[in-house]
Amino acid sequence: MSVTRFRFPFVEMPEAAIALREEVRQFLAEERENGGFVPMADCWASAMSPEYSRKVGQRGWLGMTWDKKYGGHGRTFLERYVVTEEMLVAGAPVMAHWIADRQSGPQIIKHAQPHVRDKVIPRIVAGECFCAIGMSEPNSGSDLASVATKAEKVDGGWRVNGTKLWSTGAHGCDYMITLLRTSPPDEKARHEGLSQFIIDLKSPGVSIRGIADIGGQVHFNETQFEDVFVPDDYVLGEVGGGWKMVVGELALERSGPERFLSSFIVLQEAMRLLVNDPSEKTRQVLGEIVAKIKTLRRMSLGIAGLLEEGASPEMEAALVKDGATLFERELLEKLRAILPQHVLASSSGLLPAVLRDGILRVPSSTLRGGTNEVLKGMIARQLGMR
Amino acid sequence: MSETGKIIFDTASRIFEDLSTAEVINAAENGQWPEALWQAIVESGLTLTWISEEAGGVGADMLDGFAVLKAAGGAAVPVPLAETMMAGWLQAKAGLPVGSEPMSVVIGGLHWDGEVLNGSVTGIPHGRNVKNLVVILDSEEGAIALCCKADDVAVRPVAGLSGEPWDTLEFKGVKPDQLGALQDGVDEAAAQALGALIRCAQASGAMAQALELTIQYSMERVQFGRPLAKFQALQHSIAAFAGQVAAINAATDSAAETLARNNRVDNDTWVEIAAAKTRLEEAVNEGAAVAHQVHGAMGFTYEHQLHHLTRRLWSWRDEYGSDAVWSVRLGDEVLKWGAEALWPKITAVSNPR
Ligand SMILES: Cc1cc2nc3c(=O)[nH]c(=O)nc-3n(C[C@H](O)[C@H](O)[C@H](O)COP(=O)(O)OP(=O)(O)OC[C@H]3O[C@@H](n4cnc5c(N)ncnc54)[C@H](O)[C@@H]3O)c2cc1C
């Protein structure tokens, strides 16, 4: 039922996904109990544990939707959705594998040379190989087509020089999917001459320097390439076809549950305190928050359903990311306002830690993966305004 | 949408487009009952969309009725179609025959002594325009529906924010024609929830239509040598508006689907409705503000059709309980779930049934 331009169909989880959810919940409960992890806010971008990622791989929960013939598990988008949302809500340390599982793997399967694909994909699925995204640079943020890091043709491959910035998790990754200039910029055709490479971060000439964020934590990096040699077969897809690939990649990653569940752990922990003698304001805030989460989940899951059908709901995905990331800020602002002040001052306990970390991660949610201003521009284009 | 659903929806849209014109809507606000529009609605069976074939209805899916309500909201139809559908659904739940005259619903607020109704109620939509009133009361013997002739009730006309009748009704020893015990757990609270969901559906349609008008206007109106649509500030506020339209439609669909599936306002349905009505307020506030801002002074005139939508939206966000009411109720429910059940409750919505 819909009389508007937007479609977020009802999605009923298949039985397999329900059984899987129970399995994942049990795994998470055991892991937590055995000290396998301490829940963290914004875990998908700030809690890195290769050991944990290996366990997730062993369970068969990485590369879930990828074809079995490439080493994936051939399961549905909805089953993957269940696994990811459960992990996020638990605040589990999923950062190491997040990007490889969400976007690099699918790109490699689609565009890499078969022998490169066969070397990398099974290791991603096993939770033993992690990827970073090398798009942004010191002088290229929203204006991604202006990247200056360049690859020059040499015998048998390419020589790469330049600097990538903000590459999340690169310090713990094996590869970076890197957007490079393979021919000089042309002001009349800005999106041409760009290519994506799979760069082995252990290659000579690569240096990675961690950058502390506002909370003093190191999660993203500056990655420098100095005469780094990349063999021809590590070019992703066509030379010069990088822009289209990047645009598709970003569209794919936009509407997942990580856009509105990064701080769910804060809400859950806060509830333990708020159930005691709640004020009218507390009740109102909780009602408003839950109304929004339910709505966002309906929308995000609806998009997963559309992807399952083979549709590409780009405008819907952009709308979800815009609304969801704004909600992440609203959630923490509202929770903070109804919690007693001593919570933030407390040095022990889960709630103070996740609340503090959550608040300090807030500015990143409307920046990473394309800012909300850029998103709104895309929505306006889809609405026919530009 | 089913085949029947598509036919019903297309029929409704055509009638609204032809007969719910700006002149008709303005005339209705100024007291002129749009008889042609109402007749077309009745003749095509739209008032009976929620009534089963056995009860004399058209045997459509309940969701088809919600699609009609979205279309009606988008067309700002100035007749009590939503009220009549709601009254009919409640009559059917009390085993009473369902009429096709214009009807409205009164939920609580009256005294029933077993013989007659007494008391006064405010804000009754289309009070002066209807033939029958369905009164829902939680009595000691359980919830009941009482049908009264509107002629037996004294009407004090009041105009709501939308310009539609929002009347005060005086019941002085009114003897109902018919009375029935409500089934399926329907009571005052359930009727309230149904009303809230109906307003969400109308508002979803009105929001979508206001967005279309706004996009269109931004592409036509030229200032500084360019269409307004080319200014980034407006692109961004209209994109945010689109996000609100998407959200309220998604929240409303979720609630309507749950009601259609369960055919009663059980706890699951109530929670979905509470979430949708809570979500409505921000959607309306942001959406109507952008719509008016983009339309400039032209959109502030009585002559322009925008107010048909925005004034209704401002009224509907409060009718059957505002965000302040529903969010607190939902918050109470969430606190009852507690920290551990919170997430399982949220994911249960997509479980198979
Ligand atoms: C935590 C975190 C992790 C990240 N991880 C990665 C990663 O792994 N890999 C990677 O490649 N990048 C990553 N990024 C970078 C991210 O993609 C960029 O921050 C983002 O694209 C914006 O670029 P910028 O920071 O240079 O801001 P700028 O582009 O300089 O923008 C600054 C401000 O100006 C606004 N602005 C810019 N252009 C316009 C315009 N045309 N119209 C209106 N407003 C405009 C922006 O919206 C923003 O508000 C990460 C960023 C963060 C915060």
mmCIF file of N, CA and C in Angstrom, chain B residues 263-335:
data_model
loop_
_atom_site.group_PDB
_atom_site.id
_atom_site.type_symbol
_atom_site.label_atom_id
_atom_site.label_comp_id
_atom_site.label_asym_id
_atom_site.label_seq_id
_atom_site.Cartn_x
_atom_site.Cartn_y
_atom_site.Cartn_z
ATOM 1 N N ASN B 263 -7.001 -7.750 12.577
ATOM 2 C CA ASN B 263 -8.421 -7.383 12.545
ATOM 3 C C ASN B 263 -8.949 -6.966 13.910
ATOM 4 N N ARG B 264 -8.098 -6.453 14.727
ATOM 5 C CA ARG B 264 -8.498 -5.932 16.039
ATOM 6 C C ARG B 264 -7.341 -5.075 16.563
ATOM 7 N N VAL B 265 -7.656 -4.227 17.518
ATOM 8 C CA VAL B 265 -6.589 -3.407 18.086
ATOM 9 C C VAL B 265 -6.025 -4.158 19.298
ATOM 10 N N ASP B 266 -5.227 -5.188 19.013
ATOM 11 C CA ASP B 266 -4.567 -5.896 20.114
ATOM 12 C C ASP B 266 -3.300 -5.128 20.501
ATOM 13 N N ASN B 267 -2.534 -5.694 21.405
ATOM 14 C CA ASN B 267 -1.369 -4.946 21.886
ATOM 15 C C ASN B 267 -0.375 -4.628 20.765
ATOM 16 N N ASP B 268 -0.100 -5.606 19.900
ATOM 17 C CA ASP B 268 0.848 -5.359 18.799
ATOM 18 C C ASP B 268 0.381 -4.202 17.925
ATOM 19 N N THR B 269 -0.902 -4.215 17.595
ATOM 20 C CA THR B 269 -1.455 -3.178 16.736
ATOM 21 C C THR B 269 -1.390 -1.829 17.446
ATOM 22 N N TRP B 270 -1.742 -1.846 18.718
ATOM 23 C CA TRP B 270 -1.742 -0.603 19.500
ATOM 24 C C TRP B 270 -0.347 0.028 19.522
ATOM 25 N N VAL B 271 0.679 -0.810 19.698
ATOM 26 C CA VAL B 271 2.052 -0.285 19.733
ATOM 27 C C VAL B 271 2.419 0.342 18.393
ATOM 28 N N GLU B 272 2.040 -0.323 17.295
ATOM 29 C CA GLU B 272 2.352 0.230 15.974
ATOM 30 C C GLU B 272 1.646 1.570 15.771
ATOM 31 N N ILE B 273 0.394 1.627 16.208
ATOM 32 C CA ILE B 273 -0.352 2.878 16.050
ATOM 33 C C ILE B 273 0.268 3.976 16.914
ATOM 34 N N ALA B 274 0.623 3.616 18.138
ATOM 35 C CA ALA B 274 1.238 4.602 19.038
ATOM 36 C C ALA B 274 2.511 5.170 18.407
ATOM 37 N N ALA B 275 3.295 4.296 17.783
ATOM 38 C CA ALA B 275 4.539 4.753 17.152
ATOM 39 C C ALA B 275 4.226 5.683 15.978
ATOM 40 N N ALA B 276 3.237 5.311 15.173
ATOM 41 C CA ALA B 276 2.918 6.121 13.999
ATOM 42 C C ALA B 276 2.375 7.494 14.415
ATOM 43 N N LYS B 277 1.465 7.509 15.396
ATOM 44 C CA LYS B 277 0.870 8.802 15.778
ATOM 45 C C LYS B 277 1.932 9.673 16.461
ATOM 46 N N THR B 278 2.831 9.049 17.198
ATOM 47 C CA THR B 278 3.942 9.798 17.793
ATOM 48 C C THR B 278 4.829 10.380 16.693
ATOM 49 N N ARG B 279 5.078 9.572 15.659
ATOM 50 C CA ARG B 279 5.970 10.008 14.588
ATOM 51 C C ARG B 279 5.359 11.121 13.741
ATOM 52 N N LEU B 280 4.015 11.200 13.751
ATOM 53 C CA LEU B 280 3.321 12.150 12.878
ATOM 54 C C LEU B 280 3.673 13.611 13.172
ATOM 55 N N GLU B 281 3.814 13.919 14.447
ATOM 56 C CA GLU B 281 3.941 15.337 14.794
ATOM 57 C C GLU B 281 5.167 15.994 14.157
ATOM 58 N N GLU B 282 6.322 15.359 14.296
ATOM 59 C CA GLU B 282 7.520 15.953 13.701
ATOM 60 C C GLU B 282 7.373 16.035 12.188
ATOM 61 N N ALA B 283 6.796 14.989 11.601
ATOM 62 C CA ALA B 283 6.623 14.978 10.145
ATOM 63 C C ALA B 283 5.791 16.180 9.702
ATOM 64 N N VAL B 284 4.685 16.402 10.399
ATOM 65 C CA VAL B 284 3.809 17.521 10.038
ATOM 66 C C VAL B 284 4.498 18.859 10.291
ATOM 67 N N ASN B 285 5.110 18.971 11.457
ATOM 68 C CA ASN B 285 5.743 20.248 11.788
ATOM 69 C C ASN B 285 6.795 20.633 10.752
ATOM 70 N N GLU B 286 7.663 19.687 10.440
ATOM 71 C CA GLU B 286 8.745 19.974 9.496
ATOM 72 C C GLU B 286 8.196 20.128 8.079
ATOM 73 N N GLY B 287 7.317 19.215 7.704
ATOM 74 C CA GLY B 287 6.813 19.209 6.330
ATOM 75 C C GLY B 287 6.015 20.458 6.004
ATOM 76 N N ALA B 288 5.065 20.799 6.861
ATOM 77 C CA ALA B 288 4.224 21.968 6.578
ATOM 78 C C ALA B 288 5.072 23.237 6.569
ATOM 79 N N ALA B 289 6.067 23.280 7.441
ATOM 80 C CA ALA B 289 6.918 24.478 7.488
ATOM 81 C C ALA B 289 7.668 24.650 6.167
ATOM 82 N N VAL B 290 8.241 23.563 5.668
ATOM 83 C CA VAL B 290 8.987 23.658 4.404
ATOM 84 C C VAL B 290 8.033 24.005 3.257
ATOM 85 N N ALA B 291 6.887 23.344 3.230
ATOM 86 C CA ALA B 291 5.927 23.600 2.147
ATOM 87 C C ALA B 291 5.602 25.095 2.080
ATOM 88 N N HIS B 292 5.291 25.690 3.220
ATOM 89 C CA HIS B 292 4.945 27.111 3.213
ATOM 90 C C HIS B 292 6.145 27.987 2.893
ATOM 91 N N GLN B 293 7.303 27.641 3.446
ATOM 92 C CA GLN B 293 8.493 28.456 3.191
ATOM 93 C C GLN B 293 8.800 28.511 1.698
ATOM 94 N N VAL B 294 8.731 27.372 1.041
ATOM 95 C CA VAL B 294 9.066 27.327 -0.383
ATOM 96 C C VAL B 294 8.006 28.069 -1.211
ATOM 97 N N HIS B 295 6.757 27.996 -0.810
ATOM 98 C CA HIS B 295 5.686 28.642 -1.584
ATOM 99 C C HIS B 295 5.625 30.157 -1.396
ATOM 100 N N GLY B 296 6.390 30.666 -0.436
ATOM 101 C CA GLY B 296 6.395 32.117 -0.250
ATOM 102 C C GLY B 296 5.012 32.659 0.070
ATOM 103 N N ALA B 297 4.818 33.946 -0.211
ATOM 104 C CA ALA B 297 3.558 34.597 0.153
ATOM 105 C C ALA B 297 2.374 33.991 -0.590
ATOM 106 N N MET B 298 2.632 33.505 -1.819
ATOM 107 C CA MET B 298 1.542 32.925 -2.605
ATOM 108 C C MET B 298 0.875 31.772 -1.858
ATOM 109 N N GLY B 299 1.709 30.971 -1.182
ATOM 110 C CA GLY B 299 1.178 29.826 -0.448
ATOM 111 C C GLY B 299 0.467 30.212 0.835
ATOM 112 N N PHE B 300 0.560 31.501 1.185
ATOM 113 C CA PHE B 300 -0.096 31.990 2.407
ATOM 114 C C PHE B 300 -1.480 32.557 2.107
ATOM 115 N N THR B 301 -1.853 32.498 0.829
ATOM 116 C CA THR B 301 -3.165 33.047 0.466
ATOM 117 C C THR B 301 -4.263 31.984 0.562
ATOM 118 N N TYR B 302 -5.470 32.475 0.791
ATOM 119 C CA TYR B 302 -6.627 31.572 0.829
ATOM 120 C C TYR B 302 -6.859 30.964 -0.546
ATOM 121 N N GLU B 303 -6.481 31.724 -1.571
ATOM 122 C CA GLU B 303 -6.730 31.272 -2.921
ATOM 123 C C GLU B 303 -5.888 30.052 -3.284
ATOM 124 N N HIS B 304 -4.685 29.998 -2.758
ATOM 125 C CA HIS B 304 -3.807 28.868 -3.078
ATOM 126 C C HIS B 304 -4.267 27.619 -2.333
ATOM 127 N N GLN B 305 -4.127 26.465 -2.989
ATOM 128 C CA GLN B 305 -4.667 25.234 -2.406
ATOM 129 C C GLN B 305 -3.819 24.650 -1.279
ATOM 130 N N LEU B 306 -2.613 25.197 -1.068
ATOM 131 C CA LEU B 306 -1.732 24.568 -0.080
ATOM 132 C C LEU B 306 -2.376 24.446 1.301
ATOM 133 N N HIS B 307 -3.152 25.465 1.680
ATOM 134 C CA HIS B 307 -3.722 25.431 3.035
ATOM 135 C C HIS B 307 -4.740 24.319 3.214
ATOM 136 N N HIS B 308 -5.311 23.849 2.122
ATOM 137 C CA HIS B 308 -6.236 22.707 2.253
ATOM 138 C C HIS B 308 -5.517 21.531 2.886
ATOM 139 N N LEU B 309 -4.233 21.407 2.549
ATOM 140 C CA LEU B 309 -3.445 20.300 3.085
ATOM 141 C C LEU B 309 -2.836 20.667 4.440
ATOM 142 N N THR B 310 -2.171 21.808 4.505
ATOM 143 C CA THR B 310 -1.420 22.109 5.735
ATOM 144 C C THR B 310 -2.357 22.324 6.925
ATOM 145 N N ARG B 311 -3.490 22.970 6.706
ATOM 146 C CA ARG B 311 -4.394 23.185 7.847
ATOM 147 C C ARG B 311 -4.959 21.859 8.351
ATOM 148 N N ARG B 312 -5.228 20.954 7.415
ATOM 149 C CA ARG B 312 -5.687 19.636 7.874
ATOM 150 C C ARG B 312 -4.580 18.921 8.635
ATOM 151 N N LEU B 313 -3.375 19.029 8.112
ATOM 152 C CA LEU B 313 -2.248 18.364 8.797
ATOM 153 C C LEU B 313 -2.090 18.892 10.226
ATOM 154 N N TRP B 314 -2.215 20.196 10.374
ATOM 155 C CA TRP B 314 -2.070 20.765 11.725
ATOM 156 C C TRP B 314 -3.177 20.290 12.655
ATOM 157 N N SER B 315 -4.330 20.047 12.091
ATOM 158 C CA SER B 315 -5.429 19.554 12.918
ATOM 159 C C SER B 315 -5.245 18.067 13.225
ATOM 160 N N TRP B 316 -4.915 17.302 12.200
ATOM 161 C CA TRP B 316 -4.815 15.835 12.359
ATOM 162 C C TRP B 316 -3.707 15.437 13.326
ATOM 163 N N ARG B 317 -2.626 16.231 13.409
ATOM 164 C CA ARG B 317 -1.544 15.834 14.311
ATOM 165 C C ARG B 317 -2.050 15.792 15.758
ATOM 166 N N ASP B 318 -3.096 16.577 16.061
ATOM 167 C CA ASP B 318 -3.633 16.592 17.428
ATOM 168 C C ASP B 318 -4.830 15.673 17.629
ATOM 169 N N GLU B 319 -5.589 15.430 16.555
ATOM 170 C CA GLU B 319 -6.836 14.669 16.724
ATOM 171 C C GLU B 319 -6.540 13.237 17.166
ATOM 172 N N TYR B 320 -7.366 12.733 18.037
ATOM 173 C CA TYR B 320 -7.187 11.406 18.650
ATOM 174 C C TYR B 320 -5.858 11.292 19.400
ATOM 175 N N GLY B 321 -5.369 12.411 19.885
ATOM 176 C CA GLY B 321 -4.169 12.391 20.719
ATOM 177 C C GLY B 321 -2.937 12.865 19.972
ATOM 178 N N SER B 322 -2.249 13.842 20.545
ATOM 179 C CA SER B 322 -1.034 14.386 19.931
ATOM 180 C C SER B 322 0.163 13.523 20.309
ATOM 181 N N ASP B 323 1.302 13.945 19.824
ATOM 182 C CA ASP B 323 2.575 13.298 20.203
ATOM 183 C C ASP B 323 2.726 13.272 21.721
ATOM 184 N N ALA B 324 2.379 14.378 22.378
ATOM 185 C CA ALA B 324 2.552 14.456 23.834
ATOM 186 C C ALA B 324 1.759 13.361 24.543
ATOM 187 N N VAL B 325 0.603 13.018 23.983
ATOM 188 C CA VAL B 325 -0.225 11.974 24.587
ATOM 189 C C VAL B 325 0.298 10.581 24.230
ATOM 190 N N TRP B 326 0.494 10.366 22.938
ATOM 191 C CA TRP B 326 0.852 9.007 22.477
ATOM 192 C C TRP B 326 2.267 8.615 22.859
ATOM 193 N N SER B 327 3.209 9.573 22.836
ATOM 194 C CA SER B 327 4.589 9.195 23.163
ATOM 195 C C SER B 327 4.683 8.759 24.624
ATOM 196 N N VAL B 328 3.941 9.425 25.499
ATOM 197 C CA VAL B 328 3.977 9.042 26.911
ATOM 198 C C VAL B 328 3.367 7.649 27.096
ATOM 199 N N ARG B 329 2.268 7.394 26.387
ATOM 200 C CA ARG B 329 1.659 6.058 26.471
ATOM 201 C C ARG B 329 2.627 4.999 25.962
ATOM 202 N N LEU B 330 3.266 5.302 24.815
ATOM 203 C CA LEU B 330 4.209 4.332 24.254
ATOM 204 C C LEU B 330 5.399 4.155 25.196
ATOM 205 N N GLY B 331 5.841 5.282 25.773
ATOM 206 C CA GLY B 331 6.942 5.208 26.737
ATOM 207 C C GLY B 331 6.602 4.309 27.912
ATOM 208 N N ASP B 332 5.379 4.399 28.393
ATOM 209 C CA ASP B 332 4.950 3.519 29.493
ATOM 210 C C ASP B 332 5.048 2.050 29.085
ATOM 211 N N GLU B 333 4.616 1.789 27.875
ATOM 212 C CA GLU B 333 4.668 0.417 27.368
ATOM 213 C C GLU B 333 6.127 -0.057 27.271
ATOM 214 N N VAL B 334 6.980 0.810 26.750
ATOM 215 C CA VAL B 334 8.404 0.467 26.596
ATOM 216 C C VAL B 334 9.038 0.196 27.960
ATOM 217 N N LEU B 335 8.665 0.985 28.946
ATOM 218 C CA LEU B 335 9.203 0.767 30.295
ATOM 219 C C LEU B 335 8.719 -0.567 30.858
#
